[in-house]
PDB file of C-alpha atoms in Angstrom:
ATOM      1  CA  MET A  74     -14.299  -5.979  17.152  1.00 65.00           C
ATOM      2  CA  VAL A  75     -10.842  -7.505  17.460  1.00 74.00           C
ATOM      3  CA  VAL A  76      -8.442  -6.156  14.851  1.00 84.00           C
ATOM      4  CA  PRO A  77      -6.925  -9.046  12.878  1.00 90.00           C
ATOM      5  CA  PRO A  78      -3.209  -9.421  13.712  1.00 91.00           C
ATOM      6  CA  ALA A  79      -2.369  -9.003  10.028  1.00 94.00           C
ATOM      7  CA  ARG A  80      -3.571  -5.392  10.206  1.00 95.00           C
ATOM      8  CA  HIS A  81      -0.692  -4.583  12.584  1.00 95.00           C
ATOM      9  CA  LEU A  82       1.774  -6.349  10.306  1.00 97.00           C
ATOM     10  CA  LEU A  83       0.431  -4.295   7.386  1.00 97.00           C
ATOM     11  CA  ARG A  84       1.478  -1.148   9.281  1.00 96.00           C
ATOM     12  CA  ALA A  85       5.034  -2.445   9.285  1.00 97.00           C
ATOM     13  CA  LYS A  86       4.850  -3.225   5.559  1.00 96.00           C
ATOM     14  CA  ASP A  87       3.434   0.240   4.882  1.00 96.00           C
ATOM     15  CA  LEU A  88       6.261   1.761   6.919  1.00 96.00           C
ATOM     16  CA  ALA A  89       8.834   0.050   4.691  1.00 96.00           C
ATOM     17  CA  ASP A  90       6.993   1.254   1.570  1.00 94.00           C
ATOM     18  CA  ALA A  91       6.670   4.802   2.892  1.00 93.00           C
ATOM     19  CA  ARG A  92      10.043   5.385   4.502  1.00 93.00           C
ATOM     20  CA  TYR A  93      12.489   3.116   2.661  1.00 96.00           C
ATOM     21  CA  ALA A  94      14.575   6.242   1.913  1.00 95.00           C
ATOM     22  CA  GLU A  95      15.327   6.722   5.595  1.00 95.00           C
ATOM     23  CA  PRO A  96      17.753   4.662   7.689  1.00 93.00           C
ATOM     24  CA  LEU A  97      14.964   2.259   8.541  1.00 95.00           C
ATOM     25  CA  GLY A  98      15.476  -1.271   9.856  1.00 96.00           C
ATOM     26  CA  VAL A  99      13.587  -4.344  10.964  1.00 97.00           C
ATOM     27  CA  ASP A 100      13.468  -2.985  14.536  1.00 97.00           C
ATOM     28  CA  ASP A 101      11.499   0.034  13.318  1.00 97.00           C
ATOM     29  CA  MET A 102       9.123  -2.232  11.419  1.00 98.00           C
ATOM     30  CA  ALA A 103       8.617  -4.419  14.508  1.00 98.00           C
ATOM     31  CA  ARG A 104       7.837  -1.306  16.549  1.00 97.00           C
ATOM     32  CA  ALA A 105       5.246  -0.200  13.982  1.00 96.00           C
ATOM     33  CA  ALA A 106       3.550  -3.575  14.382  1.00 96.00           C
ATOM     34  CA  GLY A 107       3.833  -3.445  18.164  1.00 96.00           C
ATOM     35  CA  LEU A 108       5.614  -6.808  18.369  1.00 96.00           C
ATOM     36  CA  SER A 109       8.933  -8.086  19.621  1.00 96.00           C
ATOM     37  CA  ARG A 110      11.485  -8.407  16.858  1.00 96.00           C
ATOM     38  CA  ALA A 111      11.681 -12.202  16.798  1.00 95.00           C
ATOM     39  CA  HIS A 112       7.918 -12.679  16.948  1.00 96.00           C
ATOM     40  CA  PHE A 113       7.411  -9.937  14.363  1.00 97.00           C
ATOM     41  CA  SER A 114       9.845 -11.422  11.864  1.00 97.00           C
ATOM     42  CA  ARG A 115       8.242 -14.832  12.139  1.00 97.00           C
ATOM     43  CA  GLU A 116       4.694 -13.477  11.760  1.00 97.00           C
ATOM     44  CA  PHE A 117       5.613 -11.104   8.931  1.00 97.00           C
ATOM     45  CA  ARG A 118       7.148 -13.923   6.919  1.00 96.00           C
ATOM     46  CA  ARG A 119       4.168 -16.183   7.614  1.00 95.00           C
ATOM     47  CA  THR A 120       1.738 -13.455   6.514  1.00 95.00           C
ATOM     48  CA  PHE A 121       3.469 -11.901   3.515  1.00 94.00           C
ATOM     49  CA  GLY A 122       5.882 -14.620   2.401  1.00 93.00           C
ATOM     50  CA  ASP A 123       9.116 -12.648   2.798  1.00 93.00           C
ATOM     51  CA  SER A 124      11.120 -11.788   5.887  1.00 96.00           C
ATOM     52  CA  PRO A 125      10.835  -8.102   6.832  1.00 97.00           C
ATOM     53  CA  HIS A 126      14.503  -7.651   6.017  1.00 96.00           C
ATOM     54  CA  ALA A 127      13.989  -9.097   2.536  1.00 96.00           C
ATOM     55  CA  TYR A 128      10.827  -7.033   1.991  1.00 96.00           C
ATOM     56  CA  LEU A 129      12.568  -3.799   2.917  1.00 97.00           C
ATOM     57  CA  LEU A 130      15.593  -4.612   0.771  1.00 96.00           C
ATOM     58  CA  THR A 131      13.569  -5.597  -2.285  1.00 95.00           C
ATOM     59  CA  ARG A 132      11.465  -2.431  -1.908  1.00 95.00           C
ATOM     60  CA  ARG A 133      14.682  -0.390  -1.888  1.00 97.00           C
ATOM     61  CA  LEU A 134      16.015  -2.261  -4.904  1.00 96.00           C
ATOM     62  CA  GLU A 135      12.730  -1.820  -6.765  1.00 95.00           C
ATOM     63  CA  ARG A 136      12.867   1.933  -6.122  1.00 94.00           C
ATOM     64  CA  ALA A 137      16.536   1.999  -7.156  1.00 96.00           C
ATOM     65  CA  ALA A 138      15.721   0.157 -10.385  1.00 94.00           C
ATOM     66  CA  ALA A 139      13.015   2.733 -11.142  1.00 90.00           C
ATOM     67  CA  LEU A 140      15.483   5.576 -10.555  1.00 92.00           C
ATOM     68  CA  LEU A 141      18.056   3.884 -12.787  1.00 93.00           C
ATOM     69  CA  ARG A 142      15.470   3.590 -15.559  1.00 89.00           C
ATOM     70  CA  ASN A 143      13.897   7.008 -15.214  1.00 85.00           C
ATOM     71  CA  THR A 144      16.699   9.361 -14.149  1.00 86.00           C
ATOM     72  CA  ASP A 145      20.326  10.059 -14.974  1.00 86.00           C
ATOM     73  CA  ARG A 146      21.407  10.228 -11.333  1.00 90.00           C
ATOM     74  CA  SER A 147      24.600   8.418 -10.318  1.00 94.00           C
ATOM     75  CA  VAL A 148      24.522   4.931  -8.813  1.00 96.00           C
ATOM     76  CA  ALA A 149      25.953   6.253  -5.528  1.00 96.00           C
ATOM     77  CA  ASP A 150      23.305   8.955  -5.365  1.00 95.00           C
ATOM     78  CA  ILE A 151      20.536   6.452  -6.054  1.00 96.00           C
ATOM     79  CA  CYS A 152      21.935   4.080  -3.434  1.00 97.00           C
ATOM     80  CA  CYS A 153      21.651   6.824  -0.781  1.00 96.00           C
ATOM     81  CA  SER A 154      18.241   7.889  -2.063  1.00 96.00           C
ATOM     82  CA  VAL A 155      16.737   4.510  -1.286  1.00 97.00           C
ATOM     83  CA  GLY A 156      18.118   4.342   2.245  1.00 96.00           C
ATOM     84  CA  LEU A 157      21.196   2.201   1.663  1.00 96.00           C
ATOM     85  CA  GLN A 158      24.586   3.359   2.912  1.00 92.00           C
ATOM     86  CA  SER A 159      27.111   1.124   1.214  1.00 95.00           C
ATOM     87  CA  VAL A 160      27.421   1.351  -2.561  1.00 96.00           C
ATOM     88  CA  GLY A 161      29.347  -1.943  -2.521  1.00 96.00           C
ATOM     89  CA  SER A 162      26.547  -3.821  -0.725  1.00 95.00           C
ATOM     90  CA  PHE A 163      23.952  -2.127  -2.921  1.00 97.00           C
ATOM     91  CA  THR A 164      25.726  -3.223  -6.099  1.00 97.00           C
ATOM     92  CA  THR A 165      26.093  -6.766  -4.777  1.00 96.00           C
ATOM     93  CA  SER A 166      22.436  -7.032  -3.746  1.00 96.00           C
ATOM     94  CA  PHE A 167      21.201  -5.414  -6.946  1.00 97.00           C
ATOM     95  CA  THR A 168      23.286  -7.731  -9.119  1.00 96.00           C
ATOM     96  CA  ARG A 169      22.092 -10.790  -7.194  1.00 95.00           C
ATOM     97  CA  ILE A 170      18.443  -9.822  -7.638  1.00 94.00           C
ATOM     98  CA  TYR A 171      18.422  -8.405 -11.177  1.00 94.00           C
ATOM     99  CA  GLY A 172      21.216 -10.507 -12.625  1.00 94.00           C
ATOM    100  CA  VAL A 173      23.159  -7.481 -13.885  1.00 95.00           C
ATOM    101  CA  SER A 174      24.953  -4.570 -12.221  1.00 97.00           C
ATOM    102  CA  PRO A 175      23.087  -1.272 -11.738  1.00 96.00           C
ATOM    103  CA  THR A 176      25.049   0.332 -14.572  1.00 95.00           C
ATOM    104  CA  ALA A 177      24.415  -2.567 -16.932  1.00 95.00           C
ATOM    105  CA  TYR A 178      20.733  -2.587 -15.929  1.00 95.00           C
ATOM    106  CA  ARG A 179      20.413   1.091 -16.800  1.00 92.00           C
ATOM    107  CA  ALA A 180      22.076   0.546 -20.165  1.00 91.00           C
ATOM    108  CA  THR A 181      19.386  -1.930 -21.193  1.00 90.00           C
ATOM    109  CA  PHE A 182      16.722   0.803 -21.103  1.00 83.00           C
ATOM    110  CA  PRO A 183      16.474   3.653 -23.559  1.00 72.00           C
ATOM    111  CA  PRO A 184      17.225   6.970 -21.821  1.00 60.00           C
ATOM    112  CA  ALA A 185      13.939   8.500 -22.852  1.00 46.00           C
ATOM    113  CA  ALA A 186      11.827   5.494 -21.993  1.00 46.00           C
ATOM    114  CA  SER A 187       8.238   6.451 -22.415  1.00 52.00           C
ATOM    115  CA  HIS A 188       6.301   6.317 -19.177  1.00 54.00           C
ATOM    116  CA  ALA A 189       3.327   4.042 -19.160  1.00 56.00           C
ATOM    117  CA  LEU A 190       0.283   5.609 -17.608  1.00 63.00           C
ATOM    118  CA  VAL A 191       0.036   2.947 -14.966  1.00 71.00           C
ATOM    119  CA  PRO A 192      -0.503   4.113 -11.369  1.00 75.00           C
ATOM    120  CA  THR A 193       2.619   4.084  -9.250  1.00 74.00           C
ATOM    121  CA  CYS A 194       1.018   1.789  -6.689  1.00 79.00           C
ATOM    122  CA  VAL A 195       0.690  -0.807  -9.435  1.00 78.00           C
ATOM    123  CA  LEU A 196       4.265  -0.278 -10.646  1.00 76.00           C
ATOM    124  CA  ARG A 197       5.552  -0.669  -7.116  1.00 80.00           C
ATOM    125  CA  ALA A 198       3.480  -3.717  -6.349  1.00 82.00           C
ATOM    126  CA  TYR A 199       4.343  -5.550  -9.554  1.00 80.00           C
ATOM    127  CA  GLY A 200       7.892  -4.180  -9.885  1.00 81.00           C
ATOM    128  CA  ARG A 201       9.234  -5.374  -6.555  1.00 87.00           C
ATOM    129  CA  PRO A 202      11.668  -8.139  -7.430  1.00 87.00           C
ATOM    130  CA  GLN A 203      11.355 -11.748  -6.335  1.00 82.00           C
ATOM    131  CA  LEU A 204      13.437 -12.694  -3.348  1.00 76.00           C
ATOM    132  CA  ARG A 205      16.594 -14.600  -4.100  1.00 73.00           C
ATOM    133  CA  THR A 206      18.831 -16.105  -1.460  1.00 69.00           C
ATOM    134  CA  PHE A 207      20.326 -13.570   0.872  1.00 57.00           C
ATOM    135  CA  ARG A 208      23.417 -14.295   2.916  1.00 57.00           C
ATOM    136  CA  GLU A 209      21.622 -12.841   5.915  1.00 51.00           C
ATOM    137  CA  ASP A 210      18.848 -15.402   5.636  1.00 50.00           C
ATOM    138  CA  LYS A 211      21.289 -18.271   5.454  1.00 49.00           C
ATOM    139  CA  HIS A 212      22.780 -17.252   8.760  1.00 47.00           C
ATOM    140  CA  GLY A 213      19.363 -16.510  10.175  1.00 45.00           C
ATOM    141  CA  SER A 214      20.634 -13.430  11.964  1.00 43.00           C
ATOM    142  CA  HIS A 215      18.497 -10.869  10.200  1.00 43.00           C
ATOM    143  CA  VAL A 216      15.291 -12.716   9.479  1.00 40.00           C
TER     144      VAL A 216
ATOM    145  CA  MET B  44     -26.856   2.716 -20.644  1.00 93.00           C
ATOM    146  CA  ILE B  45     -24.949   1.099 -17.797  1.00 97.00           C
ATOM    147  CA  ARG B  46     -23.508   3.337 -15.088  1.00 95.00           C
ATOM    148  CA  ILE B  47     -21.510   2.695 -11.932  1.00 94.00           C
ATOM    149  CA  ALA B  48     -23.716   3.178  -8.870  1.00 95.00           C
ATOM    150  CA  ASN B  49     -21.901   1.605  -5.910  1.00 96.00           C
ATOM    151  CA  ALA B  50     -18.678  -0.255  -5.338  1.00 96.00           C
ATOM    152  CA  GLN B  51     -18.086  -2.212  -2.156  1.00 96.00           C
ATOM    153  CA  VAL B  52     -15.212  -2.545   0.310  1.00 97.00           C
ATOM    154  CA  TRP B  53     -15.041  -5.022   3.198  1.00 97.00           C
ATOM    155  CA  VAL B  54     -14.724  -3.397   6.601  1.00 97.00           C
ATOM    156  CA  HIS B  55     -13.980  -4.932   9.976  1.00 96.00           C
ATOM    157  CA  ASP B  56     -16.130  -2.482  11.877  1.00 96.00           C
ATOM    158  CA  GLN B  57     -18.824  -0.370  10.216  1.00 97.00           C
ATOM    159  CA  GLU B  58     -18.838   2.325  12.910  1.00 97.00           C
ATOM    160  CA  GLU B  59     -15.086   2.740  12.687  1.00 97.00           C
ATOM    161  CA  ALA B  60     -15.271   2.813   8.894  1.00 98.00           C
ATOM    162  CA  LEU B  61     -18.147   5.290   8.952  1.00 98.00           C
ATOM    163  CA  ALA B  62     -16.197   7.666  11.203  1.00 98.00           C
ATOM    164  CA  PHE B  63     -13.150   7.400   8.947  1.00 98.00           C
ATOM    165  CA  TYR B  64     -14.929   7.926   5.636  1.00 98.00           C
ATOM    166  CA  THR B  65     -17.104  10.778   6.901  1.00 98.00           C
ATOM    167  CA  LYS B  66     -15.085  12.611   9.557  1.00 97.00           C
ATOM    168  CA  LYS B  67     -11.630  12.106   8.111  1.00 97.00           C
ATOM    169  CA  LEU B  68     -12.275  11.845   4.360  1.00 97.00           C
ATOM    170  CA  GLY B  69     -15.216  14.251   4.397  1.00 96.00           C
ATOM    171  CA  MET B  70     -17.671  11.949   2.632  1.00 97.00           C
ATOM    172  CA  GLU B  71     -21.379  12.036   3.330  1.00 97.00           C
ATOM    173  CA  VAL B  72     -23.678   9.190   4.321  1.00 97.00           C
ATOM    174  CA  ARG B  73     -25.830   8.130   1.371  1.00 96.00           C
ATOM    175  CA  ALA B  74     -27.680   5.229   2.955  1.00 95.00           C
ATOM    176  CA  ASP B  75     -27.781   3.740   6.419  1.00 95.00           C
ATOM    177  CA  ALA B  76     -30.455   1.126   6.899  1.00 94.00           C
ATOM    178  CA  SER B  77     -30.528  -1.900   9.197  1.00 92.00           C
ATOM    179  CA  PHE B  78     -32.795  -4.890   8.708  1.00 89.00           C
ATOM    180  CA  ALA B  79     -33.809  -7.031  11.691  1.00 86.00           C
ATOM    181  CA  GLU B  80     -35.286  -9.624   9.368  1.00 80.00           C
ATOM    182  CA  LEU B  81     -31.885 -10.003   7.692  1.00 84.00           C
ATOM    183  CA  GLY B  82     -29.963 -10.699  10.872  1.00 83.00           C
ATOM    184  CA  ASP B  83     -29.442  -6.967  11.532  1.00 88.00           C
ATOM    185  CA  PHE B  84     -27.719  -6.533   8.188  1.00 91.00           C
ATOM    186  CA  ARG B  85     -26.767  -2.882   7.777  1.00 95.00           C
ATOM    187  CA  TRP B  86     -26.637  -1.315   4.323  1.00 96.00           C
ATOM    188  CA  LEU B  87     -24.218   1.560   4.770  1.00 97.00           C
ATOM    189  CA  THR B  88     -22.955   3.696   1.903  1.00 97.00           C
ATOM    190  CA  VAL B  89     -20.909   6.879   1.718  1.00 98.00           C
ATOM    191  CA  GLY B  90     -19.910   9.158  -1.131  1.00 97.00           C
ATOM    192  CA  PRO B  91     -18.102  12.399  -1.850  1.00 97.00           C
ATOM    193  CA  PRO B  92     -20.102  15.649  -1.742  1.00 95.00           C
ATOM    194  CA  GLY B  93     -20.739  16.831  -5.277  1.00 93.00           C
ATOM    195  CA  GLN B  94     -20.850  13.341  -6.755  1.00 95.00           C
ATOM    196  CA  PRO B  95     -24.280  12.087  -5.713  1.00 94.00           C
ATOM    197  CA  ASP B  96     -24.611   9.178  -8.125  1.00 94.00           C
ATOM    198  CA  VAL B  97     -21.648   7.067  -6.963  1.00 95.00           C
ATOM    199  CA  ALA B  98     -21.160   5.580  -3.498  1.00 97.00           C
ATOM    200  CA  ILE B  99     -18.916   3.194  -1.602  1.00 97.00           C
ATOM    201  CA  VAL B 100     -20.640   0.407   0.304  1.00 97.00           C
ATOM    202  CA  LEU B 101     -19.020  -0.211   3.691  1.00 98.00           C
ATOM    203  CA  MET B 102     -19.814  -3.896   3.959  1.00 96.00           C
ATOM    204  CA  THR B 103     -19.426  -6.011   7.059  1.00 95.00           C
ATOM    205  CA  ILE B 104     -17.793  -9.363   6.474  1.00 94.00           C
ATOM    206  CA  PRO B 105     -20.699 -11.733   7.032  1.00 92.00           C
ATOM    207  CA  GLY B 106     -20.748 -15.003   8.939  1.00 88.00           C
ATOM    208  CA  PRO B 107     -22.622 -18.268   8.409  1.00 86.00           C
ATOM    209  CA  PRO B 108     -24.823 -19.213   6.686  1.00 84.00           C
ATOM    210  CA  LEU B 109     -24.008 -16.580   4.044  1.00 87.00           C
ATOM    211  CA  MET B 110     -20.270 -17.027   4.385  1.00 90.00           C
ATOM    212  CA  ASP B 111     -18.785 -19.980   6.204  1.00 93.00           C
ATOM    213  CA  ALA B 112     -16.537 -19.180   9.136  1.00 93.00           C
ATOM    214  CA  GLU B 113     -13.355 -20.212   7.359  1.00 95.00           C
ATOM    215  CA  THR B 114     -14.064 -18.040   4.317  1.00 96.00           C
ATOM    216  CA  ALA B 115     -15.019 -15.104   6.553  1.00 95.00           C
ATOM    217  CA  GLU B 116     -11.698 -15.460   8.336  1.00 94.00           C
ATOM    218  CA  GLN B 117      -9.889 -15.536   4.992  1.00 95.00           C
ATOM    219  CA  VAL B 118     -11.655 -12.371   3.825  1.00 96.00           C
ATOM    220  CA  ARG B 119     -10.952 -10.687   7.170  1.00 96.00           C
ATOM    221  CA  ASN B 120      -7.275 -11.555   6.840  1.00 95.00           C
ATOM    222  CA  LEU B 121      -7.065 -10.556   3.172  1.00 96.00           C
ATOM    223  CA  THR B 122      -8.516  -7.167   4.080  1.00 97.00           C
ATOM    224  CA  ALA B 123      -6.159  -6.763   7.042  1.00 97.00           C
ATOM    225  CA  LYS B 124      -3.223  -7.708   4.817  1.00 96.00           C
ATOM    226  CA  GLY B 125      -4.204  -4.976   2.367  1.00 96.00           C
ATOM    227  CA  PHE B 126      -5.053  -7.297  -0.512  1.00 95.00           C
ATOM    228  CA  ALA B 127      -8.836  -6.948  -0.615  1.00 95.00           C
ATOM    229  CA  GLY B 128      -8.868  -4.077  -3.085  1.00 92.00           C
ATOM    230  CA  THR B 129      -8.206  -0.423  -3.781  1.00 95.00           C
ATOM    231  CA  VAL B 130     -10.404   2.643  -4.020  1.00 96.00           C
ATOM    232  CA  PHE B 131      -9.070   5.177  -6.532  1.00 96.00           C
ATOM    233  CA  LEU B 132     -10.088   8.744  -5.701  1.00 97.00           C
ATOM    234  CA  THR B 133      -9.269  11.835  -7.722  1.00 96.00           C
ATOM    235  CA  THR B 134      -8.956  15.448  -6.677  1.00 97.00           C
ATOM    236  CA  ASP B 135      -8.119  18.693  -8.437  1.00 96.00           C
ATOM    237  CA  ASP B 136      -5.482  19.551  -5.799  1.00 97.00           C
ATOM    238  CA  CYS B 137      -3.673  16.559  -4.331  1.00 98.00           C
ATOM    239  CA  ARG B 138      -1.263  18.526  -2.138  1.00 98.00           C
ATOM    240  CA  ALA B 139      -4.027  20.631  -0.580  1.00 98.00           C
ATOM    241  CA  ALA B 140      -6.106  17.502   0.034  1.00 97.00           C
ATOM    242  CA  TYR B 141      -3.075  15.838   1.607  1.00 98.00           C
ATOM    243  CA  GLU B 142      -2.638  18.733   4.032  1.00 98.00           C
ATOM    244  CA  GLU B 143      -6.324  18.742   4.876  1.00 97.00           C
ATOM    245  CA  LEU B 144      -6.573  14.994   5.430  1.00 97.00           C
ATOM    246  CA  THR B 145      -3.317  14.814   7.372  1.00 97.00           C
ATOM    247  CA  ALA B 146      -4.639  17.526   9.701  1.00 97.00           C
ATOM    248  CA  ARG B 147      -7.673  15.304  10.295  1.00 96.00           C
ATOM    249  CA  GLY B 148      -5.464  12.369  11.239  1.00 93.00           C
ATOM    250  CA  VAL B 149      -5.195  10.394   8.002  1.00 95.00           C
ATOM    251  CA  GLU B 150      -1.811   8.685   7.876  1.00 89.00           C
ATOM    252  CA  PHE B 151      -0.498   8.617   4.330  1.00 94.00           C
ATOM    253  CA  VAL B 152       1.576   5.653   3.213  1.00 92.00           C
ATOM    254  CA  GLU B 153       2.662   7.707   0.225  1.00 92.00           C
ATOM    255  CA  PRO B 154       2.670  11.506   0.410  1.00 94.00           C
ATOM    256  CA  PRO B 155       1.916  13.333  -2.859  1.00 96.00           C
ATOM    257  CA  GLU B 156       4.565  12.805  -5.502  1.00 92.00           C
ATOM    258  CA  GLU B 157       4.863  13.832  -9.128  1.00 91.00           C
ATOM    259  CA  ARG B 158       4.179  11.005 -11.535  1.00 87.00           C
ATOM    260  CA  PRO B 159       3.951  10.931 -15.308  1.00 84.00           C
ATOM    261  CA  TYR B 160       0.153  10.868 -15.035  1.00 89.00           C
ATOM    262  CA  GLY B 161      -0.203  13.515 -12.315  1.00 93.00           C
ATOM    263  CA  ILE B 162       0.331  13.864  -8.578  1.00 96.00           C
ATOM    264  CA  ASP B 163      -0.358  10.658  -6.695  1.00 96.00           C
ATOM    265  CA  SER B 164      -0.647   9.712  -3.023  1.00 97.00           C
ATOM    266  CA  GLY B 165      -1.993   6.831  -0.987  1.00 97.00           C
ATOM    267  CA  PHE B 166      -3.247   5.811   2.433  1.00 97.00           C
ATOM    268  CA  ARG B 167      -5.363   3.092   4.052  1.00 97.00           C
ATOM    269  CA  ASP B 168      -8.712   2.922   5.750  1.00 97.00           C
ATOM    270  CA  PRO B 169      -8.846   1.412   9.265  1.00 96.00           C
ATOM    271  CA  SER B 170      -9.574  -2.058   7.880  1.00 97.00           C
ATOM    272  CA  GLY B 171      -6.511  -2.050   5.616  1.00 97.00           C
ATOM    273  CA  ASN B 172      -8.118  -1.168   2.279  1.00 97.00           C
ATOM    274  CA  SER B 173      -5.799   0.804   0.035  1.00 97.00           C
ATOM    275  CA  ILE B 174      -7.030   4.230  -1.047  1.00 98.00           C
ATOM    276  CA  ARG B 175      -5.302   6.258  -3.744  1.00 97.00           C
ATOM    277  CA  LEU B 176      -5.762   9.986  -4.060  1.00 97.00           C
ATOM    278  CA  THR B 177      -4.614  11.309  -7.403  1.00 97.00           C
ATOM    279  CA  GLU B 178      -4.608  14.633  -9.168  1.00 97.00           C
ATOM    280  CA  VAL B 179      -4.747  13.429 -12.732  1.00 94.00           C
ATOM    281  CA  ARG B 180      -2.848  15.491 -15.266  1.00 88.00           C
ATOM    282  CA  GLU B 181      -4.628  16.230 -18.483  1.00 80.00           C
ATOM    283  CA  MET B 182      -2.790  14.430 -21.239  1.00 69.00           C
ATOM    284  CA  ALA B 183      -2.838  15.885 -24.712  1.00 62.00           C
ATOM    285  CA  GLY B 184      -4.080  13.428 -27.253  1.00 55.00           C
ATOM    286  CA  LEU B 185      -5.571  10.976 -24.751  1.00 53.00           C
TER     287      LEU B 185
END
């Protein structure tokens, strides 16, 4: 039985979901899928609709948004916790995706927000934000 | 009274799935019957020891005439992409189960983590089906 190519791409997607907190990049995702970077990026986008770079970033932003809602940790701390190094880039990306800064986003939620009893896999799947234009995609250097 | 008996997942390879669900997850075979008159269709079900009345059907993605080739390819791809469905398992000790399954070669996508509803973790079967393994916390008043 030949394994469908998408199964290898799913390993790369799972890697992003599992290890977003680490200094992970598209190269690591391509390795997990066993494909060259250029071929991988093209196939990943064709299969899942987002470039691997955008998927990884939106996963990190989704996790950051959850930490902003559910904890009182600082923005810088949360930025590091989701695998991003630059607080400036994090704030810029977050604001572009969510329309408000991380601090303003947090302020829109009550501090003791009651937790819905929805499985985390569902929260993650439905909570990952929609891709908006990334500078990197425009230049095509990180797709 | 209506009860749940079996729920089905698509698998790319029944032997591979059988090895995973029995040897790695520790389930037992509930039914394994092949039918020459049905094009060698194999009814293969597995379930957890101690819960004899519920099983998972490991179902091969059929071909024509039951399922046209294009649809079969779509189902195969949906499964490989991880969108064919999820099996939700529970355990009374998620961290211990994680250690046990990891030692048997199960690769977790999500190691056990505290959640408002308990301790939750997740992994995939060889075909790409999502499997959750959750230690559900007892909630007062629910």
